CSV table of C-alpha atoms and ligand atoms in Angstrom, one decimal:
chain,number,residue,atom,x,y,z
A,933,MET,CA,31.7,12.1,57.1
A,934,PRO,CA,28.6,13.7,55.5
A,935,ASP,CA,28.4,16.7,57.9
A,936,ASN,CA,29.4,18.0,61.3
A,937,GLU,CA,26.9,15.8,63.1
A,938,LYS,CA,28.0,12.3,62.3
A,939,SER,CA,30.7,10.1,60.7
A,940,CYS,CA,30.8,6.5,59.8
A,941,PHE,CA,33.2,4.3,61.8
A,942,ALA,CA,31.5,0.9,61.0
A,943,CYS,CA,34.7,-0.7,59.8
A,944,CYS,CA,36.9,0.4,62.7
A,945,PRO,CA,38.8,-1.6,63.7
A,946,PRO,CA,38.9,-4.0,60.7
A,947,ILE,CA,38.6,-7.0,63.0
A,948,ARG,CA,35.0,-7.6,64.1
A,949,PRO,CA,32.8,-10.6,64.6
A,950,LYS,CA,30.2,-11.2,61.8
A,951,GLY,CA,27.1,-9.1,62.3
A,952,TYR,CA,28.8,-6.9,64.9
A,953,GLU,CA,27.5,-3.3,65.1
A,954,HIS,CA,28.9,-0.6,67.4
A,955,ILE,CA,25.4,0.5,68.3
A,956,GLN,CA,24.8,-2.8,70.1
A,957,TYR,CA,27.3,-1.6,72.7
A,958,LYS,CA,26.7,2.2,72.4
A,959,ASN,CA,27.2,3.2,76.1
A,960,ILE,CA,30.4,1.1,76.6
A,961,ILE,CA,31.9,2.3,73.3
A,962,LYS,CA,31.1,5.9,74.1
A,963,ARG,CA,33.1,5.5,77.3
A,964,ILE,CA,36.0,3.8,75.5
A,965,LEU,CA,36.0,6.6,72.8
A,966,ARG,CA,36.2,9.3,75.4
A,967,GLU,CA,39.0,7.4,77.2
A,968,ASN,CA,40.9,6.8,73.9
A,969,THR,CA,40.6,10.5,73.0
A,970,ARG,CA,41.6,11.7,76.4
A,971,SER,CA,44.6,9.4,76.7
A,972,PHE,CA,45.7,9.5,73.0
A,973,LYS,CA,49.4,9.3,72.5
A,974,PRO,CA,50.8,8.3,69.1
A,975,THR,CA,53.2,5.5,70.1
A,976,GLU,CA,53.6,2.0,68.8
A,977,LYS,CA,51.0,-0.2,70.4
A,978,PRO,CA,49.2,-3.1,68.7
A,979,ILE,CA,45.4,-3.4,68.6
A,980,THR,CA,44.2,-6.0,71.0
A,981,GLY,CA,40.8,-7.7,70.8
A,982,TYR,CA,38.1,-6.0,68.9
A,983,SER,CA,38.9,-2.5,70.0
A,984,CYS,CA,41.4,0.0,68.7
A,985,TRP,CA,43.1,2.6,71.0
A,986,ALA,CA,43.3,5.1,68.1
A,987,LEU,CA,39.5,5.3,67.5
A,988,GLY,CA,38.2,8.4,69.2
A,989,TYR,CA,36.3,11.7,68.9
A,990,LEU,CA,37.4,14.1,66.2
A,991,ASP,CA,35.5,17.1,67.5
A,992,GLU,CA,35.1,18.9,70.8
A,993,GLN,CA,31.4,18.2,70.9
A,994,PHE,CA,32.0,14.4,70.8
A,995,ARG,CA,29.9,13.8,67.8
A,996,LEU,CA,32.3,12.7,65.1
A,997,VAL,CA,34.0,9.4,65.6
A,998,GLY,CA,37.1,8.5,63.6
A,999,CYS,CA,40.8,7.6,63.5
A,1000,LEU,CA,43.1,9.8,65.5
A,1001,LEU,CA,46.1,8.4,63.5
A,1002,HIS,CA,44.5,9.2,60.1
A,1003,PRO,CA,46.5,11.5,57.8
A,1004,ALA,CA,43.6,14.0,57.9
A,1005,LYS,CA,44.3,14.4,61.6
A,1006,ASN,CA,48.1,14.5,61.4
A,1007,ASN,CA,49.0,17.0,58.7
A,1008,GLY,CA,49.0,14.4,56.0
A,1009,GLN,CA,51.1,11.9,57.9
A,1010,ASP,CA,49.6,8.4,58.1
A,1011,LEU,CA,50.3,7.0,61.5
A,1012,ARG,CA,48.0,4.0,61.4
A,1013,TYR,CA,51.0,1.7,61.2
A,1014,LEU,CA,51.5,2.3,64.9
A,1015,THR,CA,48.6,-0.1,65.6
A,1016,GLY,CA,50.1,-2.8,63.4
A,1017,TYR,CA,47.0,-2.6,61.2
A,1018,GLY,CA,48.2,0.2,58.8
A,1019,ASP,CA,47.7,-1.7,55.6
A,1020,LYS,CA,44.5,-3.3,56.6
A,1021,CYS,CA,43.1,0.1,57.7
A,1022,ARG,CA,44.1,1.7,54.4
A,1023,ARG,CA,42.4,-1.1,52.4
A,1024,GLU,CA,39.1,-1.1,54.4
A,1025,TYR,CA,36.7,0.6,52.1
A,1026,CYS,CA,33.3,-0.9,52.0
A,1027,LEU,CA,31.2,-1.5,48.9
A,1028,GLU,CA,28.7,1.1,49.9
A,1029,ALA,CA,31.4,3.8,50.3
A,1030,LYS,CA,32.8,2.9,46.9
A,1031,ILE,CA,29.3,3.3,45.3
A,1032,PHE,CA,28.7,6.5,47.1
A,1033,SER,CA,32.1,7.9,45.9
A,1034,GLU,CA,31.0,7.3,42.3
A,1035,LEU,CA,27.7,9.2,42.6
A,1036,SER,CA,27.1,12.8,41.3
A,1037,ASN,CA,27.0,15.5,44.0
A,1038,LYS,CA,23.2,15.9,43.4
A,1039,THR,CA,22.6,12.2,44.1
A,1040,LYS,CA,24.8,12.2,47.1
A,1041,ILE,CA,22.9,15.1,48.6
A,1042,PHE,CA,19.6,13.5,47.7
A,1043,LEU,CA,20.5,10.3,49.5
A,1044,LEU,CA,22.0,11.9,52.6
A,1045,GLN,CA,18.6,13.4,53.5
A,1046,PHE,CA,17.6,9.9,54.7
A,1047,SER,CA,20.3,10.1,57.3
A,1048,ASP,CA,19.2,13.5,58.7
A,1049,GLY,CA,19.1,13.5,62.5
A,1050,MET,CA,21.3,10.4,62.9
A,1051,ASP,CA,24.2,10.4,65.3
A,1052,SER,CA,27.5,8.5,64.4
A,1053,PHE,CA,26.3,5.3,66.0
A,1054,ILE,CA,23.1,5.1,63.9
A,1055,TYR,CA,24.8,6.4,60.8
A,1056,SER,CA,27.4,3.5,61.2
A,1057,SER,CA,24.7,0.9,61.6
A,1058,ARG,CA,23.8,-1.3,58.6
A,1059,VAL,CA,20.6,-2.2,60.4
A,1060,LYS,CA,19.5,1.3,61.3
A,1061,ASN,CA,20.9,3.4,58.5
A,1062,PRO,CA,18.9,2.9,55.3
A,1063,LEU,CA,21.6,4.4,53.2
A,1064,PHE,CA,23.6,1.1,53.4
A,1065,ARG,CA,20.8,-0.7,51.7
A,1066,LEU,CA,19.9,2.0,49.2
A,1067,LEU,CA,23.5,2.2,48.0
A,1068,ARG,CA,23.5,-1.4,47.0
A,1069,TRP,CA,21.1,-0.6,44.2
A,1070,GLY,CA,24.1,0.9,42.4
A,1071,LYS,CA,25.0,4.1,40.7
A,1072,ASP,CA,22.6,3.9,37.7
A,1073,ILE,CA,19.4,3.3,39.6
A,1074,LEU,CA,20.3,5.9,42.3
A,1075,GLU,CA,21.1,8.6,39.7
A,1076,HIS,CA,17.9,7.8,37.9
A,1077,ILE,CA,15.8,8.3,41.0
A,1078,ALA,CA,17.6,11.4,42.2
A,1079,GLU,CA,17.1,13.0,38.8
A,1080,LYS,CA,13.4,12.3,38.7
A,1081,GLU,CA,12.5,13.1,42.3
A,1082,PRO,CA,12.2,16.4,44.2
A,1083,ASN,CA,15.1,17.3,46.4
A,1084,ARG,CA,13.1,16.4,49.6
A,1085,ILE,CA,11.0,13.3,49.8
A,1086,SER,CA,10.4,10.9,52.7
A,1087,LEU,CA,11.7,7.3,52.5
A,1088,ILE,CA,8.2,6.0,52.9
A,1089,LYS,CA,7.0,8.0,49.9
A,1090,LEU,CA,10.1,7.0,47.9
A,1091,LYS,CA,9.3,3.3,48.5
A,1092,GLN,CA,5.7,3.9,47.4
A,1093,LYS,CA,6.9,5.4,44.1
A,1094,TYR,CA,9.6,2.8,43.6
A,1095,PRO,CA,8.1,-0.4,45.1
A,1096,PHE,CA,11.1,-2.5,44.1
A,1097,LEU,CA,13.0,-0.7,46.9
A,1098,LYS,CA,11.0,-2.8,49.4
A,1099,ILE,CA,12.5,-6.1,48.3
A,1100,GLN,CA,14.1,-8.1,51.1
A,1101,LYS,CA,17.0,-9.7,49.3
A,1102,ASP,CA,20.3,-8.1,48.5
A,1103,PRO,CA,19.5,-5.3,46.0
A,1104,ARG,CA,22.5,-6.3,43.9
A,1105,ALA,CA,20.6,-9.6,43.1
A,1106,ILE,CA,18.0,-7.7,41.0
A,1107,ALA,CA,19.5,-4.2,40.3
A,1108,TYR,CA,20.3,-5.2,36.7
A,1109,PRO,CA,16.8,-6.1,35.6
A,1110,VAL,CA,15.4,-3.1,37.5
A,1111,LYS,CA,17.8,-0.8,35.8
A,1112,GLU,CA,16.9,-2.1,32.4
A,1113,MET,CA,13.2,-1.8,33.2
A,1114,LEU,CA,13.6,1.8,34.4
A,1115,LYS,CA,15.4,2.6,31.1
A,1116,LYS,CA,12.3,1.4,29.3
A,1117,GLY,CA,10.1,3.7,31.4
A,1118,CYS,CA,8.7,0.9,33.6
A,1119,VAL,CA,8.9,1.1,37.4
A,1120,PRO,CA,8.7,-2.6,38.5
A,1121,ASP,CA,6.8,-3.7,41.6
A,1122,LEU,CA,7.6,-6.8,43.6
A,1123,LYS,CA,5.3,-9.0,41.6
A,1124,GLU,CA,6.8,-8.0,38.3
A,1125,ILE,CA,10.3,-8.7,39.7
A,1126,SER,CA,9.2,-12.1,40.9
A,1127,LEU,CA,7.7,-13.0,37.5
A,1128,PHE,CA,10.9,-11.8,35.8
A,1129,LEU,CA,13.1,-13.9,38.1
A,1130,ASN,CA,10.9,-17.0,37.5
A,1131,GLN,CA,11.4,-16.6,33.7
A,1132,ALA,CA,15.1,-15.9,34.0
A,1133,ASN,CA,15.5,-19.0,36.3
A,1134,ARG,CA,13.7,-21.1,33.7
A,1135,LEU,CA,16.0,-19.8,31.0
A,1136,VAL,CA,19.0,-20.8,33.1
A,1137,LYS,CA,17.5,-24.3,33.7
A,1138,TYR,CA,17.1,-25.0,30.0
A,1139,THR,CA,20.3,-23.4,28.7
A,1140,GLY,CA,22.6,-24.7,31.4
A,1141,PRO,CA,24.7,-26.4,32.7
A,1142,PHE,CA,27.4,-23.9,32.0
A,1143,LEU,CA,31.0,-24.8,31.2
A,1144,GLU,CA,32.1,-23.2,34.5
A,1145,GLN,CA,35.3,-21.7,33.1
A,1146,LYS,CA,35.6,-18.6,35.1
A,1147,TYR,CA,34.3,-17.2,38.4
A,1148,THR,CA,31.3,-15.0,37.4
A,1149,HIS,CA,32.4,-11.9,39.2
A,1150,LEU,CA,35.8,-11.9,37.4
A,1151,LEU,CA,34.3,-11.6,33.9
A,1152,PRO,CA,34.9,-8.3,32.0
A,1153,MET,CA,31.2,-7.4,31.9
A,1154,ASP,CA,28.7,-4.9,33.3
A,1155,ARG,CA,29.0,-5.3,37.1
A,1156,ASP,CA,25.2,-5.1,37.7
A,1157,PHE,CA,24.7,-7.9,35.2
A,1158,LEU,CA,27.4,-10.1,36.8
A,1159,ASP,CA,25.9,-9.4,40.3
A,1160,PHE,CA,22.5,-10.4,38.9
A,1161,ILE,CA,23.5,-13.8,37.5
A,1162,ARG,CA,25.7,-14.5,40.5
A,1163,LEU,CA,23.4,-13.4,43.3
A,1164,GLY,CA,20.0,-13.5,41.6
A,1165,LEU,CA,20.3,-16.6,39.5
A,1166,GLY,CA,23.0,-18.4,41.6
A,1167,ILE,CA,25.5,-18.8,38.7
A,1168,LYS,CA,28.9,-18.8,40.4
A,1169,LYS,CA,30.9,-19.9,37.4
A,1170,ILE,CA,30.3,-19.3,33.7
A,1171,SER,CA,32.3,-18.7,30.5
A,1172,TYR,CA,32.3,-15.3,28.9
A,1173,LYS,CA,30.6,-16.6,25.8
A,1174,GLU,CA,27.8,-18.2,27.8
A,1175,ALA,CA,27.3,-15.1,29.9
A,1176,MET,CA,27.1,-12.9,26.8
A,1177,SER,CA,24.5,-15.3,25.3
A,1178,LEU,CA,22.5,-15.3,28.6
A,1179,LYS,CA,22.6,-11.5,28.6
A,1180,VAL,CA,21.1,-11.4,25.1
A,1181,ASN,CA,18.4,-13.9,25.9
A,1182,ILE,CA,17.5,-12.2,29.1
A,1183,SER,CA,17.3,-8.8,27.4
A,1184,SER,CA,14.3,-10.1,25.4
A,1185,TYR,CA,12.3,-10.2,28.6
A,1186,PHE,CA,12.5,-6.5,29.3
B,1,SF4,S1,44.3,2.7,63.3
B,1,SF4,FE1,42.6,4.1,62.8
B,1,SF4,S2,41.7,3.2,61.0
B,1,SF4,FE2,42.9,1.6,61.9
B,1,SF4,S3,41.5,0.5,63.2
B,1,SF4,FE3,42.5,2.1,64.5
B,1,SF4,S4,41.1,3.8,64.4
B,1,SF4,FE4,40.6,2.4,62.7
């Protein structure tokens, strides 16, 4: 919950159809949230369908949406087990929230300016809230940008200064090369990224096929590099030795 205006409830309840967004059903859900809050009674009752009876408003102004069974609402006592989803609710922590939690306070505040004026429905929407996408660039790139830029800047201006932010694909697919280029003082544009990807793909073509010993994401290496070869170059399995050698070869392109 970034302030008193909004909260994120995107993953509540942790059973949703793919692509589902609360904002698609805003009016119906607002009515359900009011009803849940008004009739809230912490007794054992399983979640049915895609709606949880414990999701409600946390404030009197009906702005903050969240779990009425959460320890923060119940003097430290976790009552989420009452829905039968206690463990699943505790585990539900999205990638973006994890990345956000690792950022410095300065970078958190810098990023949150892009959610100014949003309500909880927009803030919880992966489509409408640009923070979801920005966070996928990862800690290093975001810290770099927040360090260099003034405290207030529009998203449009930010994208003009950092053209790579306009890319359509999952940022994790290219965050590694972008990070390395930024370290060298270069801010890549979309054309430079495309040329780099062509070169890297050619390298993979002529150095593969790989022995496929391990799932790429399980290797003990820099997370950004692993995301890059998995999502950017399509290598789902590779041995540690091969991945290390690929990393050395790729670094010569920066
Ligand atoms: S119990 Fe709380 S955290 Fe779990 S789905 Fe319901 S509202 Fe969400």
